[in-house]
XYZ file of C-alpha atoms in Angstrom:
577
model
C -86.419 24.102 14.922
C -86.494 23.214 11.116
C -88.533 20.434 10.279
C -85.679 18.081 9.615
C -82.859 18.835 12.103
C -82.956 15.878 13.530
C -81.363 14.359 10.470
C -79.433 17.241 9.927
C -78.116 16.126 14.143
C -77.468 12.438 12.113
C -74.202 13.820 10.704
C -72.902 15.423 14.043
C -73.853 11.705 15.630
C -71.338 10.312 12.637
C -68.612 12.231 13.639
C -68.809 12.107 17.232
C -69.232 8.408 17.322
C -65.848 8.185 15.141
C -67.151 7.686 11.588
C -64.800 9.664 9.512
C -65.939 8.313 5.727
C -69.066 8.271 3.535
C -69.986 7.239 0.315
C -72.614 8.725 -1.235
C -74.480 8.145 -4.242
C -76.474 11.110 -5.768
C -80.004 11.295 -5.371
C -83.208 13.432 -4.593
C -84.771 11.453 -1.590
C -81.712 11.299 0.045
C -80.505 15.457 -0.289
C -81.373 16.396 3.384
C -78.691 13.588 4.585
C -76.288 13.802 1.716
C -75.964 18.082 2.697
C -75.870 17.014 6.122
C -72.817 15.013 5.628
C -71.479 17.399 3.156
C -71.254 20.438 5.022
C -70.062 18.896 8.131
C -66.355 19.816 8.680
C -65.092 16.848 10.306
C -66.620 14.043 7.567
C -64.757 13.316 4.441
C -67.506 12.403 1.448
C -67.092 10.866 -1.898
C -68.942 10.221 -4.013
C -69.407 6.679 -6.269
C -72.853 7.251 -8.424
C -73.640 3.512 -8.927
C -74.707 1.850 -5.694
C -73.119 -1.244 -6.416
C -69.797 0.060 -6.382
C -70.497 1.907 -3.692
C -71.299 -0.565 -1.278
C -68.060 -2.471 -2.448
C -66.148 1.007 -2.098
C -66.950 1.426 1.294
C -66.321 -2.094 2.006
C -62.786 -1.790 0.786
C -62.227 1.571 3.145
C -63.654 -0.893 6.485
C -61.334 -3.366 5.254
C -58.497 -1.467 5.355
C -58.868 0.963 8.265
C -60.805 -1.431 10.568
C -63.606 1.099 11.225
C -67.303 1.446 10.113
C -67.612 3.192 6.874
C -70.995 5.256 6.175
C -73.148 5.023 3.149
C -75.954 7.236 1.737
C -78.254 6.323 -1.235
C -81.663 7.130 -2.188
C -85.061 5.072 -2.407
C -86.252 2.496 -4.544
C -83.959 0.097 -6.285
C -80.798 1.944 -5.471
C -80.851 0.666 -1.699
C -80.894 -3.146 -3.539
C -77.629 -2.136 -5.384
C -76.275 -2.617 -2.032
C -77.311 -5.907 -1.324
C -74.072 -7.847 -2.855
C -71.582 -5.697 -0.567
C -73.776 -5.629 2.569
C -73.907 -9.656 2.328
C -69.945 -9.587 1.723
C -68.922 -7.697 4.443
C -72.274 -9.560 7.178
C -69.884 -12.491 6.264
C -66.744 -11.045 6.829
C -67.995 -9.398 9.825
C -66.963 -5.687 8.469
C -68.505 -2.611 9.659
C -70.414 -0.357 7.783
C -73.788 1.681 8.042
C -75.957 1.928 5.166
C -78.363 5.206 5.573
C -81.030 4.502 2.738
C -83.485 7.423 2.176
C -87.087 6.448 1.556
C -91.004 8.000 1.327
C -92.797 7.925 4.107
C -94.574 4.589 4.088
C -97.911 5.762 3.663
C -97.056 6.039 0.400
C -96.123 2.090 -0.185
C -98.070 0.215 -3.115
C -99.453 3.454 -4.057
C -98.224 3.611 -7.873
C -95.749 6.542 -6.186
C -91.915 6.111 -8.129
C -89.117 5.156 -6.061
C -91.337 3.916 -3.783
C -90.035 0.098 -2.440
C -90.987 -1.851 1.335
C -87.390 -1.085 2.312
C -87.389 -1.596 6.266
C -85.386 -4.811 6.718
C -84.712 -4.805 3.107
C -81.933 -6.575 3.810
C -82.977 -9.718 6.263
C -80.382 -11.721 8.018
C -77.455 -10.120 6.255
C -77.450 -6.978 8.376
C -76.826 -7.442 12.418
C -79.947 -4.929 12.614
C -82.228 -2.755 10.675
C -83.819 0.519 12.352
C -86.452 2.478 10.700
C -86.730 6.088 11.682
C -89.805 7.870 11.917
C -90.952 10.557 9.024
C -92.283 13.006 11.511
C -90.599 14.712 14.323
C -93.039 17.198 16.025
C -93.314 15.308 19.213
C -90.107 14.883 21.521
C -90.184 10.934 21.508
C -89.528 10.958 18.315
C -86.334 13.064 18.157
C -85.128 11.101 21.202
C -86.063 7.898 18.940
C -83.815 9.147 16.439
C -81.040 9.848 18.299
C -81.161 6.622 20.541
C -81.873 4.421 17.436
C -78.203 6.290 15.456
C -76.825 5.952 18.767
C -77.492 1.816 18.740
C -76.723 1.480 15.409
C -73.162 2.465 15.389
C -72.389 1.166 18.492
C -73.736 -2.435 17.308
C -71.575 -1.756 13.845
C -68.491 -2.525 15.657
C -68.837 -4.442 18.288
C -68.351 -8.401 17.983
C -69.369 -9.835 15.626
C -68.689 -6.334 13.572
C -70.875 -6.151 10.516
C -73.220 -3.746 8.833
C -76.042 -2.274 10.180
C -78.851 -0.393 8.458
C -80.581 2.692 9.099
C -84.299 3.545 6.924
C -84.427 7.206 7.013
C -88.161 8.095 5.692
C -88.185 11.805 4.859
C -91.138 14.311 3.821
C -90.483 16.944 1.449
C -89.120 19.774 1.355
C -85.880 18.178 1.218
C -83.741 21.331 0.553
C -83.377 24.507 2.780
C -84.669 27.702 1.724
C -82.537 30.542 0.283
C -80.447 32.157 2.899
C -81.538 28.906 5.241
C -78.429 27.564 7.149
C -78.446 23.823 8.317
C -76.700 24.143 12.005
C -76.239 21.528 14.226
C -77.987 20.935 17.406
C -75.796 19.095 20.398
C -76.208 15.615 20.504
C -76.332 12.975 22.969
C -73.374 10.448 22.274
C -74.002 7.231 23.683
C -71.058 4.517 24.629
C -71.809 0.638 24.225
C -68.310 -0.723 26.210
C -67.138 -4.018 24.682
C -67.717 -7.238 26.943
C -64.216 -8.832 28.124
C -63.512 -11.814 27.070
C -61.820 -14.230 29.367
C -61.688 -17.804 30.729
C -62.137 -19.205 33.962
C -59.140 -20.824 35.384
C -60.473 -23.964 35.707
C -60.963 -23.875 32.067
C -58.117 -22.624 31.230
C -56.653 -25.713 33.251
C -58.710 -27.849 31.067
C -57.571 -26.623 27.459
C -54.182 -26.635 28.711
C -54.367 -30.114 29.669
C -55.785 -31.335 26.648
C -52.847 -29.549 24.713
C -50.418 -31.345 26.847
C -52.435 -34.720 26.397
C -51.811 -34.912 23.092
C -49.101 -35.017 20.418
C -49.912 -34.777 17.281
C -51.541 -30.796 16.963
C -52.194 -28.929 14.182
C -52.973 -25.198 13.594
C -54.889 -23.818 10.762
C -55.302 -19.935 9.922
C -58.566 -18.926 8.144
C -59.305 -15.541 5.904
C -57.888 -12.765 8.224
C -56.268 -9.691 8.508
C -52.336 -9.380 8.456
C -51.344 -9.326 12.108
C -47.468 -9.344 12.788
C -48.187 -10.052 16.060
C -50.147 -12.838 15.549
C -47.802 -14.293 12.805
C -44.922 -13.995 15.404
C -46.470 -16.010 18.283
C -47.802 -18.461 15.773
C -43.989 -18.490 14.379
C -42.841 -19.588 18.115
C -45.379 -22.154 18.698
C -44.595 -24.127 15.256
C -40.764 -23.592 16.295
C -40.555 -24.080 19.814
C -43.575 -26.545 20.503
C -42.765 -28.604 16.488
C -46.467 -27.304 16.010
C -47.684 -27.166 12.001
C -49.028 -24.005 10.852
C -51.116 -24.393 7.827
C -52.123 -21.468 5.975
C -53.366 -20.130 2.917
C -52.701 -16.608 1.144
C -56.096 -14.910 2.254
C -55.184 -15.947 5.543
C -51.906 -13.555 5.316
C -49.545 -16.872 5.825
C -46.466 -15.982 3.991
C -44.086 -18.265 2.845
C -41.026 -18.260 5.824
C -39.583 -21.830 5.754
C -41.757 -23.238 8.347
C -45.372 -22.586 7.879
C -47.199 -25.247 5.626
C -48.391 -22.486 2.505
C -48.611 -24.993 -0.426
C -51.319 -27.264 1.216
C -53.478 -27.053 -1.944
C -50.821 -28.944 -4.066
C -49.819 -31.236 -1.432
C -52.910 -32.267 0.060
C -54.169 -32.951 -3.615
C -52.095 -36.090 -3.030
C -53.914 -39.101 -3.948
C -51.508 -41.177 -1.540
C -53.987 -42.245 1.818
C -51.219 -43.327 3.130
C -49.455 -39.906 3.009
C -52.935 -38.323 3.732
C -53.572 -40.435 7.289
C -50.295 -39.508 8.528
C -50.832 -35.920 8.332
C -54.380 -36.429 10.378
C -54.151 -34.452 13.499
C -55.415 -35.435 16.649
C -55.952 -32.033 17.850
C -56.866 -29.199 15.356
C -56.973 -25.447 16.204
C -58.299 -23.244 13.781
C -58.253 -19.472 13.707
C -59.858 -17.020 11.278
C -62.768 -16.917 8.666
C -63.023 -19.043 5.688
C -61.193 -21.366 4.130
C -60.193 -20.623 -0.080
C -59.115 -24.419 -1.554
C -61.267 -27.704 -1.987
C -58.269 -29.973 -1.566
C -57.421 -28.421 2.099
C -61.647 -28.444 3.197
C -61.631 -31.774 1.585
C -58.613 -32.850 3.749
C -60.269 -32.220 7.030
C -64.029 -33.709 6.437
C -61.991 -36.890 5.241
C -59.676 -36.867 7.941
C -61.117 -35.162 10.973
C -59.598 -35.010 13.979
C -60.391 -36.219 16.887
C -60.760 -32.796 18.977
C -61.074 -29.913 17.128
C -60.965 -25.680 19.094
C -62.305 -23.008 16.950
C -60.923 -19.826 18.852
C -62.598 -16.721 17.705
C -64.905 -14.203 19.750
C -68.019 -14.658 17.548
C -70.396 -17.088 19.764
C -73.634 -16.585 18.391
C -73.175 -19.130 15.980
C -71.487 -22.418 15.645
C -69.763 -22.308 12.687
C -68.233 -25.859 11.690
C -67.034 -26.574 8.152
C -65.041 -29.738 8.713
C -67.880 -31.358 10.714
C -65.445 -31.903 13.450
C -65.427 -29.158 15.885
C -65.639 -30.191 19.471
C -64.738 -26.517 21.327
C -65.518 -23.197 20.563
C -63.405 -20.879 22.752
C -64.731 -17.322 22.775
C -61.814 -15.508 22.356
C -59.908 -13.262 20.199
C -56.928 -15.546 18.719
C -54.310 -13.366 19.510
C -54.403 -12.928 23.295
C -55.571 -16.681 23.162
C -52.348 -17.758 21.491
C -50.194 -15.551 23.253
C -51.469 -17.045 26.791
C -51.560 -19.786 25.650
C -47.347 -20.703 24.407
C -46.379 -18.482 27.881
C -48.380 -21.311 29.558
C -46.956 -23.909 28.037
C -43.351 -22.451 27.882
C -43.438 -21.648 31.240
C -44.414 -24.747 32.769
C -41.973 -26.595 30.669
C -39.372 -24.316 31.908
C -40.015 -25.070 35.443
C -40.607 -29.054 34.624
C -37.302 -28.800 32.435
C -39.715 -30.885 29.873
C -39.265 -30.665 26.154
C -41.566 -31.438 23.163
C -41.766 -35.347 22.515
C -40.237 -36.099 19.620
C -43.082 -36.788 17.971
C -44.479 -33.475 18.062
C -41.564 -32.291 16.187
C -41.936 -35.481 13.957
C -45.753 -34.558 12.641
C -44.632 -31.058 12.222
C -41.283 -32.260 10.211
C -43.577 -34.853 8.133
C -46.163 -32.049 7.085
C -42.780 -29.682 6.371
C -41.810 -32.687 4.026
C -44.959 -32.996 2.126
C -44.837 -28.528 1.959
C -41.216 -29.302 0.582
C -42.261 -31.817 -2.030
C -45.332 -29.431 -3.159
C -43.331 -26.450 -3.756
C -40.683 -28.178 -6.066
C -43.972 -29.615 -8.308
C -45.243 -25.846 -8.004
C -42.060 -24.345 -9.175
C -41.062 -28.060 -12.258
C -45.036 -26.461 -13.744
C -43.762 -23.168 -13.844
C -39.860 -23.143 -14.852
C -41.422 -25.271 -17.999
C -44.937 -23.697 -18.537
C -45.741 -21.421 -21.895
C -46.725 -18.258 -21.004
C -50.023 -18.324 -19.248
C -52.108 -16.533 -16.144
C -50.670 -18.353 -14.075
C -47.047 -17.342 -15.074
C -48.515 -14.047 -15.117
C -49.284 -13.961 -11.916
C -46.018 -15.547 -10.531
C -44.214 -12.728 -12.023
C -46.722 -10.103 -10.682
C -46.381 -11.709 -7.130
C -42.183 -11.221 -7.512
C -42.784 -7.728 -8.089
C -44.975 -7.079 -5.217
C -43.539 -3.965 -3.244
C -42.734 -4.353 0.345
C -45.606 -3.648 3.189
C -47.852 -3.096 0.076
C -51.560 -4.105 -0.443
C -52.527 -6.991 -2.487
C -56.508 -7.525 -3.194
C -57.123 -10.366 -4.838
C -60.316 -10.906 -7.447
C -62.399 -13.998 -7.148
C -62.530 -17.033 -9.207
C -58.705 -18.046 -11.116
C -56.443 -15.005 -9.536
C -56.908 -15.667 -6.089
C -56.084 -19.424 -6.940
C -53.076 -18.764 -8.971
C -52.144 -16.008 -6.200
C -52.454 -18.540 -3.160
C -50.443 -21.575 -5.361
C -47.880 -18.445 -6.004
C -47.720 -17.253 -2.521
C -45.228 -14.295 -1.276
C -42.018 -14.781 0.881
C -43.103 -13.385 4.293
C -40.408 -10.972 4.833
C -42.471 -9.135 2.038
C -44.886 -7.709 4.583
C -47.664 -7.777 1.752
C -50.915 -7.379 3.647
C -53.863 -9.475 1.349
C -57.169 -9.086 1.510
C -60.231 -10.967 -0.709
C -63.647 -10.568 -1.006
C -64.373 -14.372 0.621
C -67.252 -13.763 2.799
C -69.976 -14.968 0.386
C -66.901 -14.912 -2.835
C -68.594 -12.980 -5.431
C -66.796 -11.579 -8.513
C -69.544 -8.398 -8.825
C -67.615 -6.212 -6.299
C -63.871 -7.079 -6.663
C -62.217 -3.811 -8.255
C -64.817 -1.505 -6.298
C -63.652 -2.624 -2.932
C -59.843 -2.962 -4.017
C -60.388 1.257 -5.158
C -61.953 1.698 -1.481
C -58.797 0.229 0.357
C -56.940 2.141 -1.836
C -58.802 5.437 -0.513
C -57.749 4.864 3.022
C -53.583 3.867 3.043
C -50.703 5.594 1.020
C -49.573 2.550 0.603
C -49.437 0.799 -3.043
C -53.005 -1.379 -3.329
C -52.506 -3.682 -6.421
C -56.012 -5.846 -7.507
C -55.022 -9.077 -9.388
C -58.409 -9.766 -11.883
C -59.694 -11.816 -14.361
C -62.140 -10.560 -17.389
C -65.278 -11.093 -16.639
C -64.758 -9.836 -12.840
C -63.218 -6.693 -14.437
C -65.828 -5.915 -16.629
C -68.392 -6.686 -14.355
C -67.420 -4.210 -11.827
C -65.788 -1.573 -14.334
C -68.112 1.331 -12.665
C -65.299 0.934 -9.810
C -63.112 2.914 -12.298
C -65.963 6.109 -12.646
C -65.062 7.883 -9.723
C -64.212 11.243 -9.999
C -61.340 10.887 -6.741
C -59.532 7.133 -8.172
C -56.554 7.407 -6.243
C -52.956 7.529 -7.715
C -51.776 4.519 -5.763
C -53.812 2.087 -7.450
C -52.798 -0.679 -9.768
C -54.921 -3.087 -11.725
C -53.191 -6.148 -13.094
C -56.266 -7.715 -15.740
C -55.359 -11.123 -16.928
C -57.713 -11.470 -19.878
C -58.383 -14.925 -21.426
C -61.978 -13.614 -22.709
C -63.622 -16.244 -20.854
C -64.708 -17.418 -18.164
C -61.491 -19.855 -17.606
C -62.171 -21.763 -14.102
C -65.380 -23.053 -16.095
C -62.216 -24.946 -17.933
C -60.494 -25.413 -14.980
C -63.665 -27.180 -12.342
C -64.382 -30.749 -12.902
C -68.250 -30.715 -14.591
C -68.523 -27.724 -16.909
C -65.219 -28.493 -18.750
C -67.143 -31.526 -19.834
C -70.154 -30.285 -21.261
C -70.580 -29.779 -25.034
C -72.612 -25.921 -23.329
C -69.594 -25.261 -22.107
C -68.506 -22.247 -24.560
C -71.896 -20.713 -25.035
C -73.324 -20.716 -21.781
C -70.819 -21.163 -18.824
C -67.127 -19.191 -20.440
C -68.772 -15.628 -21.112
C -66.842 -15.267 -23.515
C -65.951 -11.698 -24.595
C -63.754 -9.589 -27.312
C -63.375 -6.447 -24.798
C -60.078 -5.147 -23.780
C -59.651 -2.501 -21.036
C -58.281 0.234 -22.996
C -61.370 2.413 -23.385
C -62.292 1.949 -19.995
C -58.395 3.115 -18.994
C -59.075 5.910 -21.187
C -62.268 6.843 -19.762
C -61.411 6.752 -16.406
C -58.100 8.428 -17.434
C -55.685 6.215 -16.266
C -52.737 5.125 -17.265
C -52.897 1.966 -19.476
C -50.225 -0.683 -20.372
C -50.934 -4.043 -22.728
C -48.721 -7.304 -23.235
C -49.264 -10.574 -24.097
C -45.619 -12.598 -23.420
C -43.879 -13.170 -20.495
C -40.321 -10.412 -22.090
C -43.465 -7.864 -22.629
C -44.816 -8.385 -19.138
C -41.548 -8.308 -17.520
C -41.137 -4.448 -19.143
C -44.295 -3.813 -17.669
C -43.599 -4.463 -14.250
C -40.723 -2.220 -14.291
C -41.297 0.977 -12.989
C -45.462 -0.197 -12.411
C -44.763 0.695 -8.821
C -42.971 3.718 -9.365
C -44.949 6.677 -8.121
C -47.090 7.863 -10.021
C -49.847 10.998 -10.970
C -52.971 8.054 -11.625
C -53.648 5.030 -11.230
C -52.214 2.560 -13.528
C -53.435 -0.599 -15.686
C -51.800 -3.281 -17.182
C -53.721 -5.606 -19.029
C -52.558 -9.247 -19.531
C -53.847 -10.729 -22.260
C -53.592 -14.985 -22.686
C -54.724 -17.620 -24.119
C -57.655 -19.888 -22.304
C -56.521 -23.209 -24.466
C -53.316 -22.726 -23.357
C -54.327 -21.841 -19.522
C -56.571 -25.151 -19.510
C -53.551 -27.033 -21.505
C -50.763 -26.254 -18.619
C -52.754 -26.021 -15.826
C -54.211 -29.964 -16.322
C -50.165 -30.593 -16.884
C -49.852 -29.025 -13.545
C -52.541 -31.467 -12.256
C -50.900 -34.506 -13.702
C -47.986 -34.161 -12.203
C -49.591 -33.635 -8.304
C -51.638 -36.586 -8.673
C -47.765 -38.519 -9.753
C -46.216 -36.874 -6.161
């Protein structure tokens, strides 16, 4: 057997486990895995040459198809490059499995290049980290190997999903001889069955009876996938129970004439009176994090008095609003779904209805929602020409059942206060696991990779230029589109109570920046579109979603004075509500 067919056997483990996609970035060390993967007929490969982006590439691809994404690099500081994406998607519970190459580790600390401690590498933000052994002669170790790639996959995807990371010392030679073939040996797939997830009846019994015991309930949606499913049966529990659904844009809660979506303007009331009587008594949230202040702030300063997180993560008690009383540990979709048959069926049989003052708290939050969105819509009708505006007349020309990715910092603030009608279908996604700006475009280009769909990544600047590697890929598909709103700045520094204060604020919080993104259009060969006016931008949305040969950018260029200038307007006029 040659010396490394057991890593040669890692690919054949990929695709019989289900993995489908891998990134790879070039390198030396890593050449016995990355021709592995290459010549194996059932793997696709790309390739993204800086790490960084590659991490937030494959990222994008888990986001979008749900299913854990391979990457290869090589030793040293590459694997590092990683770090930013593998702490993004630990957060977001995504699945991916990084395959670093290293030296075998008698080499460590001695002056060798490349050279780095990179077991565990990445502490707590991987679920695991395996380190495979740099010699195979004896039996054990093969079986080792294949147990260990076995584990790790398996562990990828089940819940909590997240990434998992494999060390893969390796000994020169690292390529096969002339006339050498690289076949693959049979391998031993292993099956880790996911645990069921269900409650006893007496505990059922209890929830139930707690719902029932109380009137005024609230239900909050998290970051999460879109789900039409679970936005129907949350539909029929704020309709036929008088339920609130509060939502924000990352949690895929579409604007449909019942669910609360403007609770960043309206709960940045400064009325306590109006604030109290929208305190729950019962509060059921769903989903991942949470995007605006005013909505966090909201629930720390008015908690409820019982508060159910339902998800099927366990291991840890997550509990932002310092209020959570339950943790149900189950997925919120068959939880929801039981749970309004329960209730509809027992008030069936009792011939009960809702009190009225369900349907009251629900019609009093709807109220507030109503108020918000008319102060949401006086700030735009009679705003100059700003990112904001910008945005509002991006989020009009979204396509139907397209992809929206939104960049961190302004966009997906303006995005959320924007919103998009529900009957829209726009599925949205945003990196708000740990909310970085350094991977934004890569991982909008990666979700792009895996649908036909149209993927369009809203962006500001300095996110943009930060991550512009996203755009040197030698396969950038055709259904992209990048909308860049460049102020040359910074501009939430101008936006955020503190730094818009300081006399440092230009120099050393703004980056501010004379780039546009035409060269980098050019150089990845795309096609490239400026304006700077609202008639220019309009032009520029028509036919932006036509279809199209590459992948198309339109760069929206504003001014920051006049961002900071309408946007405190904006805030004037919520704190007068």
């Amino acid at each position: 057997m040659p010396i490394l067919q057991p890593i040669v056997n890692i690919a054949e483990l990929l695709y019989q486990k289900g993995i489908t996609d891998v990134i790879i970035s070039p390198g030396s060390r890593s050449a016995p895995l990355t021709m592995a993967v290459a010549r194996h007929p059932g793997l696709r490969t790309r390739v993204v040459a800086d790490e960084r982006s590659a991490g937030f590439v494959a990222l994008g691809m888990a986001m979008q198809s749900r299913r854990t994404v391979a990457i290869i690099c090589t030793s040293g500081s590459a694997v590092y490059n990683l770090a930013p994406a593998v702490a993004e998607a630990y957060f977001q519970e995504v699945p991916l499995l990084l395959l670093t190459a290293d030296r075998p580790h008698e080499w460590l600390y001695q002056q060798d290049g490349q050279t780095m401690a990179q077991a565990g590498v990445f502490g707590a933000h991987v679920k695991r980290s395996f380190d495979l052994p740099a010699d195979y002669s004896h039996p054990d170790a093969r079986w080792f190997i294949e147990r260990s790639v076995n584990e790790a996959i398996n562990l990828s995807g089940l819940v909590p999903a997240g990434p998992v990371h494999i060390n893969v010392p390796l000994r020169e030679p690292f390529y096969p001889a002339e006339g050498e073939t690289m076949a693959v040996e049979p391998v031993r797939v292993i099956e880790t069955l996911p645990v069921v997830q269900q409650l006893p009846a007496e505990t059922w019994h209890q929830l139930l009876d707690e719902w029932e015991g109380t009137e005024r309930k609230l239900i909050a949606v998290g970051q999460m996938p879109y789900d039409p499913a679970l936005l129907s049966v949350l539909y029929h529990i704020s309709e036929e129970l008088g339920v609130p659904v509060i939502g924000e844009l990352v949690g895929n809660i579409g604007h449909n004439g019942l669910f609360i979506s403007h609770s960043d303007t309206l709960l940045g009331s400064p009325s306590e009176k109006l604030l109290e009587s929208l305190r729950p008594e019962l509060l059921l949230t769903i989903g991942g994090s949470f995007l605006t202040r005013n909505l966090k702030t909201f629930f720390r300063q008015y908690p409820s008095n019982r508060h159910w997180h339902i998800s099927p993560t366990v291991d840890r008690v997550v509990d932002p609003f310092r209020s959570l009383t339950t943790l149900v540990p189950m997925a919120p979709l068959p939880f929801l779904e039981k749970l309004f048959a329960d209730i509809d069926y027992q008030r069936f049989r009792q011939g009960d209805d809702d009190s009225d003052e369900s349907f009251d708290f629900r019609e009093r939050w709807q109220q507030a929602d109503r108020q918000a969105t008319r102060t949401v819509q006086q700030a735009l009708a009679t705003s100059a020409f700003t990112d904001w505006t910008a945005t509002q007349a991006v989020m009009d020309a979204l396509p139907t059942e397209s992809i929206l990715h939104l960049a961190n910092s302004m966009p997906v603030r303006y995005a959320n206060m924007c919103g998009v009608p529900a009957d829209r279908r726009v599925a949205v996604s945003a990196n708000r696991g740990v909310s970085g700006i350094d991977g934004c475009l890569s991982t909008a280009v990666g979700a792009a990779l895996q649908t036909d769909k149209l993927v369009t990544v809203l962006i500001g600047d300095v996110a943009f230029f930060y991550d512009r590697n996203a755009l040197w890929h030698a396969q950038l598909p055709a259904n992209l589109r990048v909308v860049l709103l460049n102020n040359h700045a910074g501009h939430i520094f101008r936006i955020i109570d503190g730094p818009n204060r300081q006399p440092e604020l230009a120099e050393f919080f703004e980056t501010e920046q004379p780039l546009t993104a035409k060269r980098t259009a050019e150089d990845a060969q795309i096609s490239y579109i400026f304006c700077d006016n609202q008639d220019d931008l309009a032009k520029a949305l028509t036919g932006f979603y036509d279809p199209s040969e590459k992948a198309i950018l339109v760069e929206i260029r504003t001014d920051k004075l006049v961002n900071e200038r309408e946007f405190k307007r904006y805030k004037v006029s919520v704190k007068e509500m």
